[in-house]
PDB file of C-alpha atoms in Angstrom:
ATOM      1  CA  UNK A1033     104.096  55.515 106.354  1.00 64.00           C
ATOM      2  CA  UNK A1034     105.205  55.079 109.960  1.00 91.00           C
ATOM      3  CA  UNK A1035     104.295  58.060 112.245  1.00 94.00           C
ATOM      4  CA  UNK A1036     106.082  58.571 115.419  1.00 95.00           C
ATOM      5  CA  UNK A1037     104.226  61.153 117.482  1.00 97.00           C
ATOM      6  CA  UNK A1038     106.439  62.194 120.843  1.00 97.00           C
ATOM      7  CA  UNK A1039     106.170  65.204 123.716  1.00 98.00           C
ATOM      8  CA  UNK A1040     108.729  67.635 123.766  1.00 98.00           C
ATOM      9  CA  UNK A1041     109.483  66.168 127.139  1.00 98.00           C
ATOM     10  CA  UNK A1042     110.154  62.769 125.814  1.00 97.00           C
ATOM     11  CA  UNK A1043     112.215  63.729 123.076  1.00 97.00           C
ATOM     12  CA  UNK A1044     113.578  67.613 123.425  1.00 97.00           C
ATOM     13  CA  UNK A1045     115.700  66.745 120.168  1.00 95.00           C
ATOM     14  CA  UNK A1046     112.418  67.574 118.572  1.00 96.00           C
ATOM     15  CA  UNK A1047     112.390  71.189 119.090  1.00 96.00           C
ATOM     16  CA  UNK A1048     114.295  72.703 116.549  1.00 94.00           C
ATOM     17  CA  UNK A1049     111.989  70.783 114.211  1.00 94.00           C
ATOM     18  CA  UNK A1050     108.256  72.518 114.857  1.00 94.00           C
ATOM     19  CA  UNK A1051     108.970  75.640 112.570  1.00 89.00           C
ATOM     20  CA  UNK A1052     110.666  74.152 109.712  1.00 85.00           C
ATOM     21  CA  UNK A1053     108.036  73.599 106.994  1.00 80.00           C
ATOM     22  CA  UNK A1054     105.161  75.511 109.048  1.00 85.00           C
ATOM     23  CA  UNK A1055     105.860  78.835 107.652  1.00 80.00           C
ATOM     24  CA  UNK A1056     103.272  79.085 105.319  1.00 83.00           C
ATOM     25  CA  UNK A1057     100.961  76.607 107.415  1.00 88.00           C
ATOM     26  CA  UNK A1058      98.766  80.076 109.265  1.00 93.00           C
ATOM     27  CA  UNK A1059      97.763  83.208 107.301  1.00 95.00           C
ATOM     28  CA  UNK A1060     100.193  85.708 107.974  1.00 96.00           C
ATOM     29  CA  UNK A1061      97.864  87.485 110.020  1.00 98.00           C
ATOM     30  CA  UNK A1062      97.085  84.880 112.468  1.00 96.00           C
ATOM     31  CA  UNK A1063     100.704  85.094 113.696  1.00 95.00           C
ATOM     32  CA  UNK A1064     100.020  88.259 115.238  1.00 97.00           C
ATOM     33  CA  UNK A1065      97.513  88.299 117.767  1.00 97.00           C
ATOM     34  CA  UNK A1066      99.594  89.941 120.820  1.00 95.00           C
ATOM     35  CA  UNK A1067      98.441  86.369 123.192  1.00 96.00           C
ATOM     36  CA  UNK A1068      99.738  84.128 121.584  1.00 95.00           C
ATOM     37  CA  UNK A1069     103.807  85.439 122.590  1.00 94.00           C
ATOM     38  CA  UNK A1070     102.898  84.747 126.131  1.00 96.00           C
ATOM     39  CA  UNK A1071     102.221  80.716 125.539  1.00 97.00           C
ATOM     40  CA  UNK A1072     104.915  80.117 122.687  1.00 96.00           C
ATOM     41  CA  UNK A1073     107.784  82.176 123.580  1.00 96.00           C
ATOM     42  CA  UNK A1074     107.600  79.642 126.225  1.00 97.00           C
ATOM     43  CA  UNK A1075     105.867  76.608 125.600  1.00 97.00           C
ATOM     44  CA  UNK A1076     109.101  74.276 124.893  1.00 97.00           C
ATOM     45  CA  UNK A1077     110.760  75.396 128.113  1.00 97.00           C
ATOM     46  CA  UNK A1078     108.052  75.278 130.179  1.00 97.00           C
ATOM     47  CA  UNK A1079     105.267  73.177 128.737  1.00 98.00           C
ATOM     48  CA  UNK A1080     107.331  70.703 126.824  1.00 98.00           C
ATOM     49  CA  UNK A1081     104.843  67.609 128.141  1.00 98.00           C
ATOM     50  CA  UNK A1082     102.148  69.781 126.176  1.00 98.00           C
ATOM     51  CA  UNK A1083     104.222  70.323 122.944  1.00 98.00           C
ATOM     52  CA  UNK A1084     104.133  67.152 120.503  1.00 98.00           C
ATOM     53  CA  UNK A1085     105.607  66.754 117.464  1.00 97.00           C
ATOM     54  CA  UNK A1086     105.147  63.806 114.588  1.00 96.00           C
ATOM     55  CA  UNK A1087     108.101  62.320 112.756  1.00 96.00           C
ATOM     56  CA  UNK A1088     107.420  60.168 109.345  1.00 93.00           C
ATOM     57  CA  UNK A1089     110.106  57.386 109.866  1.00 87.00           C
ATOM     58  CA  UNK A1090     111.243  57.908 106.042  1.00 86.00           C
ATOM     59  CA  UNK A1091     112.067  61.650 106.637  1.00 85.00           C
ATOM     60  CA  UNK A1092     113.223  61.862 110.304  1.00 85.00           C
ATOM     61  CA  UNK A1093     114.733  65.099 109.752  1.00 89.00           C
ATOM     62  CA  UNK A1094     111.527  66.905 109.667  1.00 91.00           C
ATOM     63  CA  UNK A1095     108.157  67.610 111.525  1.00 94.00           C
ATOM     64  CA  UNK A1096     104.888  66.382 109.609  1.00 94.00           C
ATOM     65  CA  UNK A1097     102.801  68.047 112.053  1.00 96.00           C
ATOM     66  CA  UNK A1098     102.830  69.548 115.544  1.00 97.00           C
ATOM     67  CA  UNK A1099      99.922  70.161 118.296  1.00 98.00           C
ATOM     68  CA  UNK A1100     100.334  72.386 121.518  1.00 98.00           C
ATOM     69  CA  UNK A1101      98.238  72.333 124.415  1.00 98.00           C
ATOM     70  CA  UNK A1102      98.126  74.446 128.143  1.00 98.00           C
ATOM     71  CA  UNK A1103      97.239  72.820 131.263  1.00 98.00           C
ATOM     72  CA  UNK A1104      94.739  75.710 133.282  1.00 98.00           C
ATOM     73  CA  UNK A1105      92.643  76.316 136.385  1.00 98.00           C
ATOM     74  CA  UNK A1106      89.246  76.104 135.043  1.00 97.00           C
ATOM     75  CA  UNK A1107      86.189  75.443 136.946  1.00 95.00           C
ATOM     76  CA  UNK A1108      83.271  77.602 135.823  1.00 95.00           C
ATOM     77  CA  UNK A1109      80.704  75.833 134.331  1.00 93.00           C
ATOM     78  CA  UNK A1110      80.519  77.349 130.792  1.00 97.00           C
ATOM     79  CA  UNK A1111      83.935  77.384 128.647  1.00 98.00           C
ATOM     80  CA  UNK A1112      84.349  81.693 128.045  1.00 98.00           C
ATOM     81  CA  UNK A1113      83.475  83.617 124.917  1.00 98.00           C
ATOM     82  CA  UNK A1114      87.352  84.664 125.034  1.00 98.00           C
ATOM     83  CA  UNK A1115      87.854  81.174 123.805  1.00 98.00           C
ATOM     84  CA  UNK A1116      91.599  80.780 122.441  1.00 98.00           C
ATOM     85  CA  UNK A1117      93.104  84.225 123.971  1.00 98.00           C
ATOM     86  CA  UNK A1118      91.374  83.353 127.117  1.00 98.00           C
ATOM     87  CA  UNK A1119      92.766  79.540 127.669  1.00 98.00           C
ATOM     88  CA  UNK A1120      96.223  81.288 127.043  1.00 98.00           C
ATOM     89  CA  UNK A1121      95.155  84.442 129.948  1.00 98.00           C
ATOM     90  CA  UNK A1122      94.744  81.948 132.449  1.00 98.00           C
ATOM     91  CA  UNK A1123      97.242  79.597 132.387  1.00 98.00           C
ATOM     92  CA  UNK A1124      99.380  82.398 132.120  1.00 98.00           C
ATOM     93  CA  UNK A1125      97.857  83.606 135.454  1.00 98.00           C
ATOM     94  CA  UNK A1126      97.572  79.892 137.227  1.00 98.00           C
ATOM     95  CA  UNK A1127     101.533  79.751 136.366  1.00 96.00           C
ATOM     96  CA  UNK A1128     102.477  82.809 138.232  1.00 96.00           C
ATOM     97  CA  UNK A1129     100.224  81.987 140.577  1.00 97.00           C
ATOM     98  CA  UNK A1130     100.509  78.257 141.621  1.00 97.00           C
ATOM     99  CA  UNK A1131      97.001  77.103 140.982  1.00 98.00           C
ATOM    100  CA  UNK A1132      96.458  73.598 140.612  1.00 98.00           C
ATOM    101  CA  UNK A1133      95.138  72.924 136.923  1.00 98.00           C
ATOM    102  CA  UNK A1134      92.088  70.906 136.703  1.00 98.00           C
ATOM    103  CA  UNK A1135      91.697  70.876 132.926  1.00 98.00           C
ATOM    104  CA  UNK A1136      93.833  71.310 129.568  1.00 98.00           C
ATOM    105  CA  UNK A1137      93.369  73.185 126.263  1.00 98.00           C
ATOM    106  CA  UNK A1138      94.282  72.561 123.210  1.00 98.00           C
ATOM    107  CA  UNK A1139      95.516  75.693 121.115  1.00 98.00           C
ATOM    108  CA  UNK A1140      96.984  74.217 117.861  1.00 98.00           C
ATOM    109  CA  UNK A1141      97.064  71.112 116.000  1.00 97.00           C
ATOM    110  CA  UNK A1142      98.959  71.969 113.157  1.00 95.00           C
ATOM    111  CA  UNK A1143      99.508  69.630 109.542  1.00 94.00           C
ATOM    112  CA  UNK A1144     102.697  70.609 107.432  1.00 90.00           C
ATOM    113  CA  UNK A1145     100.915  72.199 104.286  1.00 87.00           C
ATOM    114  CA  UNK A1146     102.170  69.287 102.259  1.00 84.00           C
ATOM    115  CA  UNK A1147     101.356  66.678 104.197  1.00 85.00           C
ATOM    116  CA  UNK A1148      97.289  67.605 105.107  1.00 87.00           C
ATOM    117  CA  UNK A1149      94.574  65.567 103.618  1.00 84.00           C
ATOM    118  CA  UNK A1150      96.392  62.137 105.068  1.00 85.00           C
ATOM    119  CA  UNK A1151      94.609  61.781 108.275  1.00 91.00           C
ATOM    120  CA  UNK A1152      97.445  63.280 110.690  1.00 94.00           C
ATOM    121  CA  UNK A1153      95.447  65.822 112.085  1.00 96.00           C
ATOM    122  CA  UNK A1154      93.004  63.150 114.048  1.00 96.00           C
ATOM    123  CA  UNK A1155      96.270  61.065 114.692  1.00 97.00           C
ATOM    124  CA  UNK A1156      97.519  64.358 116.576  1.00 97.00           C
ATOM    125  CA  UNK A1157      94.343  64.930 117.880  1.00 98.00           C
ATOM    126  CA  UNK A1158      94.586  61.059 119.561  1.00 98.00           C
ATOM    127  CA  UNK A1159      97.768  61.472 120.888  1.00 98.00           C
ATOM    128  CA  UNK A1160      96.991  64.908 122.757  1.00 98.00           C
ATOM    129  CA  UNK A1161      94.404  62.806 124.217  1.00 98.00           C
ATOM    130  CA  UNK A1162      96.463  60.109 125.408  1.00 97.00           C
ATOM    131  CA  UNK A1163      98.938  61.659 126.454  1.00 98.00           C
ATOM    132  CA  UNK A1164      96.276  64.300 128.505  1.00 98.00           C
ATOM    133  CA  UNK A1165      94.371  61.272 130.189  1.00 97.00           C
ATOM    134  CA  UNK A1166      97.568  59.872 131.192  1.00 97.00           C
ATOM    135  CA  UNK A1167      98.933  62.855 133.297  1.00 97.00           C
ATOM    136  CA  UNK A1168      95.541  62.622 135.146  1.00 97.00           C
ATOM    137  CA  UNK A1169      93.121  65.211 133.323  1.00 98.00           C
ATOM    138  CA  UNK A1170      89.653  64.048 132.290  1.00 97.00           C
ATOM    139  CA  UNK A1171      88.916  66.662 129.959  1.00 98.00           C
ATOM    140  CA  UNK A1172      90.679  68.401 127.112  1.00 98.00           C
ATOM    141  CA  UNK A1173      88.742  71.183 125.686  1.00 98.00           C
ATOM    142  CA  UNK A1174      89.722  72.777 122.294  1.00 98.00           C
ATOM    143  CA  UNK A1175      88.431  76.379 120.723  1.00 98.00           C
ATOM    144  CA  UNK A1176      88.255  75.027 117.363  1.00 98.00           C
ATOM    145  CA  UNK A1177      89.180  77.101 113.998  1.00 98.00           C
ATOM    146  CA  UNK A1178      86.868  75.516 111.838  1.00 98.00           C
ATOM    147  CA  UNK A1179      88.645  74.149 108.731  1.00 96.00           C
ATOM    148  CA  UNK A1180      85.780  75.151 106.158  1.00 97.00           C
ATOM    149  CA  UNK A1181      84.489  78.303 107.664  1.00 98.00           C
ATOM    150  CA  UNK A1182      86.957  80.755 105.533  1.00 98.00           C
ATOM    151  CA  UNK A1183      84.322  79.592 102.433  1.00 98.00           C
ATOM    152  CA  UNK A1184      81.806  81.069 103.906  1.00 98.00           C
ATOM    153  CA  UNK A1185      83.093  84.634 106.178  1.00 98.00           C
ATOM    154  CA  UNK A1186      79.430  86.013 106.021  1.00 98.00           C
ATOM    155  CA  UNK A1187      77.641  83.093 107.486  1.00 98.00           C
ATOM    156  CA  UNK A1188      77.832  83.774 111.330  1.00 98.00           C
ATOM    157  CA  UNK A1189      79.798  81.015 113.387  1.00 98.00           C
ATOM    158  CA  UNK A1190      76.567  79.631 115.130  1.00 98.00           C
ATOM    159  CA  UNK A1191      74.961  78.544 111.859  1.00 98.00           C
ATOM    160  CA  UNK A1192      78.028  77.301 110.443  1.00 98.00           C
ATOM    161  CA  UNK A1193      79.015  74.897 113.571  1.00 98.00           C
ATOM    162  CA  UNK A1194      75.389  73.456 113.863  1.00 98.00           C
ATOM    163  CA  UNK A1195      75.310  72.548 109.942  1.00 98.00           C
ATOM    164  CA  UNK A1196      75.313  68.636 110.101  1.00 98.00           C
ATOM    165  CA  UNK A1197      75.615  65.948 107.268  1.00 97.00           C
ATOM    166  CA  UNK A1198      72.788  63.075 106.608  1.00 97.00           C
ATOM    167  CA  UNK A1199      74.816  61.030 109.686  1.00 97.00           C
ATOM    168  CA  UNK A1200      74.856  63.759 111.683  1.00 96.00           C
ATOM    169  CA  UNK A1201      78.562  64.894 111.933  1.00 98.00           C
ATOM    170  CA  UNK A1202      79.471  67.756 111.306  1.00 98.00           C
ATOM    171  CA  UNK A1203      79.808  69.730 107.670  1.00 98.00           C
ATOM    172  CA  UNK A1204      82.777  71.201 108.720  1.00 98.00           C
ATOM    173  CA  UNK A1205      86.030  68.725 108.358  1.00 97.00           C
ATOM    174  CA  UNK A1206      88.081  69.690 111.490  1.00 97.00           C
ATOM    175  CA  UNK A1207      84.401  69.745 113.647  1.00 98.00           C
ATOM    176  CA  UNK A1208      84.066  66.436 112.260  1.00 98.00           C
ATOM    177  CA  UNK A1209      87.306  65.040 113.400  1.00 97.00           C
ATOM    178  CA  UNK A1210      86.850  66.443 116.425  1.00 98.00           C
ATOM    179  CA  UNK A1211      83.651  64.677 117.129  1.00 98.00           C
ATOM    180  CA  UNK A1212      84.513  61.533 115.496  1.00 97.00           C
ATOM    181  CA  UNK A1213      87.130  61.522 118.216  1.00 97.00           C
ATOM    182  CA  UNK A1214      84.594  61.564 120.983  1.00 97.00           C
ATOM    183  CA  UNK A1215      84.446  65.452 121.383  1.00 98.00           C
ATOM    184  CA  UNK A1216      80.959  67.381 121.845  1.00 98.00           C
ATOM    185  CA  UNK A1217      80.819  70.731 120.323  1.00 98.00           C
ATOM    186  CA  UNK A1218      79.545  73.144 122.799  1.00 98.00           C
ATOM    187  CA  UNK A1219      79.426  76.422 122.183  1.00 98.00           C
ATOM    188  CA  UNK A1220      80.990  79.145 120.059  1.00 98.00           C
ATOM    189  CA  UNK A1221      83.562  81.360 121.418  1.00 98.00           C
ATOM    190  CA  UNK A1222      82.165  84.737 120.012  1.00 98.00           C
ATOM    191  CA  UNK A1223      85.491  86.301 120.270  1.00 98.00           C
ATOM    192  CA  UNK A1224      88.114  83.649 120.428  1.00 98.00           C
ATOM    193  CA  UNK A1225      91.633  85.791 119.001  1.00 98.00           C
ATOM    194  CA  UNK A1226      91.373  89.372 118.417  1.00 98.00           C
ATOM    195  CA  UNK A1227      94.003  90.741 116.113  1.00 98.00           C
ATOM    196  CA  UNK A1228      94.318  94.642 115.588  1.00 98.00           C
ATOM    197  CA  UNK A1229      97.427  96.522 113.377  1.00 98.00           C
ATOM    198  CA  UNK A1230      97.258  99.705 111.610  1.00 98.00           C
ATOM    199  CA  UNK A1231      96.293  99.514 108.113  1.00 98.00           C
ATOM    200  CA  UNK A1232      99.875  99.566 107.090  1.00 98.00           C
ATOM    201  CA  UNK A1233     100.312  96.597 108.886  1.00 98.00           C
ATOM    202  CA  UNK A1234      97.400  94.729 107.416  1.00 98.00           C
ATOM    203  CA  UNK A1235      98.647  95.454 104.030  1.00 98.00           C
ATOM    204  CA  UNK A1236     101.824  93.753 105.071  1.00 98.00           C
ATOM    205  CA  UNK A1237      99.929  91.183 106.592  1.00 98.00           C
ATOM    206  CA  UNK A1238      97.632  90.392 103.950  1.00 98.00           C
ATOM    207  CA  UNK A1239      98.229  92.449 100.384  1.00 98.00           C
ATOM    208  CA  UNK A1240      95.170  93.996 100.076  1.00 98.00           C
ATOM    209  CA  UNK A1241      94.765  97.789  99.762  1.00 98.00           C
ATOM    210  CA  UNK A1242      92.565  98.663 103.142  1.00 98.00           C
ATOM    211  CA  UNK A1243      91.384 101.616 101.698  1.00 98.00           C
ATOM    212  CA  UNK A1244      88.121 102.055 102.579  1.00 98.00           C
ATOM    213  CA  UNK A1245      86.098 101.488 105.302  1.00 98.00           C
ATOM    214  CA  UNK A1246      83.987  98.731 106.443  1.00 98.00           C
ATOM    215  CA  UNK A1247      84.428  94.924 106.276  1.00 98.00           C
ATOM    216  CA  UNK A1248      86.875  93.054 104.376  1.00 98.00           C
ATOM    217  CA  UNK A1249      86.887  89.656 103.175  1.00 98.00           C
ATOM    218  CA  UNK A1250      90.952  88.532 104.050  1.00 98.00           C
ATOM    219  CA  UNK A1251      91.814  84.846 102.331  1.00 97.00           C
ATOM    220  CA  UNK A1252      92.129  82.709 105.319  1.00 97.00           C
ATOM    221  CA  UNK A1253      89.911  84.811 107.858  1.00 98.00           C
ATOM    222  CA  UNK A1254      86.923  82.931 109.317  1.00 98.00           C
ATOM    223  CA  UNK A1255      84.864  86.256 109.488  1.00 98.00           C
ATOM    224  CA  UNK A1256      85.619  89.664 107.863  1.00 98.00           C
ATOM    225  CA  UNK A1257      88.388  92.294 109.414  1.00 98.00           C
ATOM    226  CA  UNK A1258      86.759  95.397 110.298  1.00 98.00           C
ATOM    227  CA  UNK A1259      88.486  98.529 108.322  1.00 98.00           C
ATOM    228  CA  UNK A1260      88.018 102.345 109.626  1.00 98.00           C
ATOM    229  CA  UNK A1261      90.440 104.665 107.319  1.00 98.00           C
ATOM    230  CA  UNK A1262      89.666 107.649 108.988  1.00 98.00           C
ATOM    231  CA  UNK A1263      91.168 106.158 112.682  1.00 98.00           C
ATOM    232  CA  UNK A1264      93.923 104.122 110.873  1.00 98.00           C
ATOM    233  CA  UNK A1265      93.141 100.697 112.137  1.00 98.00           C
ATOM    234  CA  UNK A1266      91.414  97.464 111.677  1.00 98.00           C
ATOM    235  CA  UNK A1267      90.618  94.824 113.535  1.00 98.00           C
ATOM    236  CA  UNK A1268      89.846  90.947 112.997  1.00 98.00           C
ATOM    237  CA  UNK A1269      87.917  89.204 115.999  1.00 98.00           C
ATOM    238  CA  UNK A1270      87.677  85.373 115.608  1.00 98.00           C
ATOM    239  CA  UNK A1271      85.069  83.271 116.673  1.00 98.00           C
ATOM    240  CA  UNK A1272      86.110  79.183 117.142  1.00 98.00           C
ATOM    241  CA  UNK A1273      83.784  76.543 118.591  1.00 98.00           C
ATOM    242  CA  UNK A1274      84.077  75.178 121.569  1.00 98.00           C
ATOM    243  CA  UNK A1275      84.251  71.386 121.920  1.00 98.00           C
ATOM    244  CA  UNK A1276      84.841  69.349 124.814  1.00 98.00           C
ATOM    245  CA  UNK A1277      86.770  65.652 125.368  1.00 98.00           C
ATOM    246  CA  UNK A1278      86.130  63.982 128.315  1.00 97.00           C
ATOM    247  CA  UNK A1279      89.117  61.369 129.045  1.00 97.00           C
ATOM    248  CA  UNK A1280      89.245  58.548 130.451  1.00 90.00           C
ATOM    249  CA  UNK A1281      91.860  58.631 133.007  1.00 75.00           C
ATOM    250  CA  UNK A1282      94.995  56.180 132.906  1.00 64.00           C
TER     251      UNK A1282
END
């Protein structure tokens, strides 16, 4: 298996080639937290040094896996609760208005469902961090979705991200990776994506009947979605774990 892994802006051709085979890669539910439009309705147009896809050489004609990333004004010394939704905020803002970034975030690292278990998720995760160090940023921070957490909803995030193995990496898989590649988990992100609907639109989303009120266990979500019949709605808040990369710089 030869992996090519390339930026958007060195090889555009890529594009039409990051949603084939991804369609089942999220929960439908993830796909609908209202930030999100604001960074990928225009990511390949206007972040396409950020936007990487990887090509097996014996299937060219499709995307094994994909990673985006935002370059952001950030110089407060503690990464935000917000986490994901946040990251996404503010480079939004620093676009419109000029600033100078000083770091970059990861938002997605994503392995074609077929393809996970083969070690491309910490070859993406080296090639965002390349390619990061070598436009001039030393540090890439990441509000990580745990990979293991959706086992356990009820545990709350902070437990979960300090469990540690006999070696002392992390239980959780995607943690792991993360600090294998030189990251340093942080923090948690208490409130990282926040996704609300009607509970017509969770049943669409998800299957499940929503009938009643109180938490609900969704396959897929980290934490349970919070149900209230009587008011129509629920609401899923996400918490991811902040870890940091410094780079060097190129």
């Amino acid at each position: 298996m030869t992996i090519d892994i390339s930026s958007l802006a060195e090889r555009p051709d890529l594009a039409p080639l990051l949603d084939e085979g991804f369609d089942r890669a999220w929960p439908e539910f993830m796909l609908w937290d209202p930030m999100g439009a604001l960074y990928y309705a225009v990511a390949n147009d206007l972040y396409p040094q950020f936007v990487f896809a990887a090509v097996d050489s014996a299937d060219p004609g499709r995307a094994v896996a994909r990673a985006y990333a935002v370059p952001l004004r950030w110089t407060e010394d503690v990464l935000p609760d917000g986490g994901w939704d946040r990251m996404i905020q503010r480079a939004t803002l620093n676009r419109l208005t000029d600033a100078t970034p000083t770091i970059v975030s990861a938002l997605e690292i994503c392995v074609r469902p077929d393809r996970r278990g083969s070690g491309l998720s910490a070859l993406m995760l080296a090639a965002m961090r390349e390619a990061v160090a070598k436009m001039g940023y030393d540090t890439l921070v990441a509000p990580v979705r745990p990979s293991g957490k959706h086992a356990r909803p009820d545990l709350p995030m902070t437990e979960y991200a300090a469990q540690v193995r006999d070696d002392g990496l992390p239980v959780d898989p995607w943690l792991r990776v993360h600090v294998r590649a030189g990251g340093t988990v942080e923090r948690v992100a208490g409130r990282s994506m926040t996704i609300s609907g009607s509970l017509a639109d969770w049943r669409r989303w998800t299957g499940l009947p929503f009938d009643r009120s109180g938490p609900v266990h969704v396959p897929g979500a980290l934490v349970p979605v919070h149900c209230d019949v009587a008011h129509d709605h629920a609401v899923y808040v996400e918490p991811n774990v902040w870890v940091r990369h410094r780079l060097p710089v190129s």
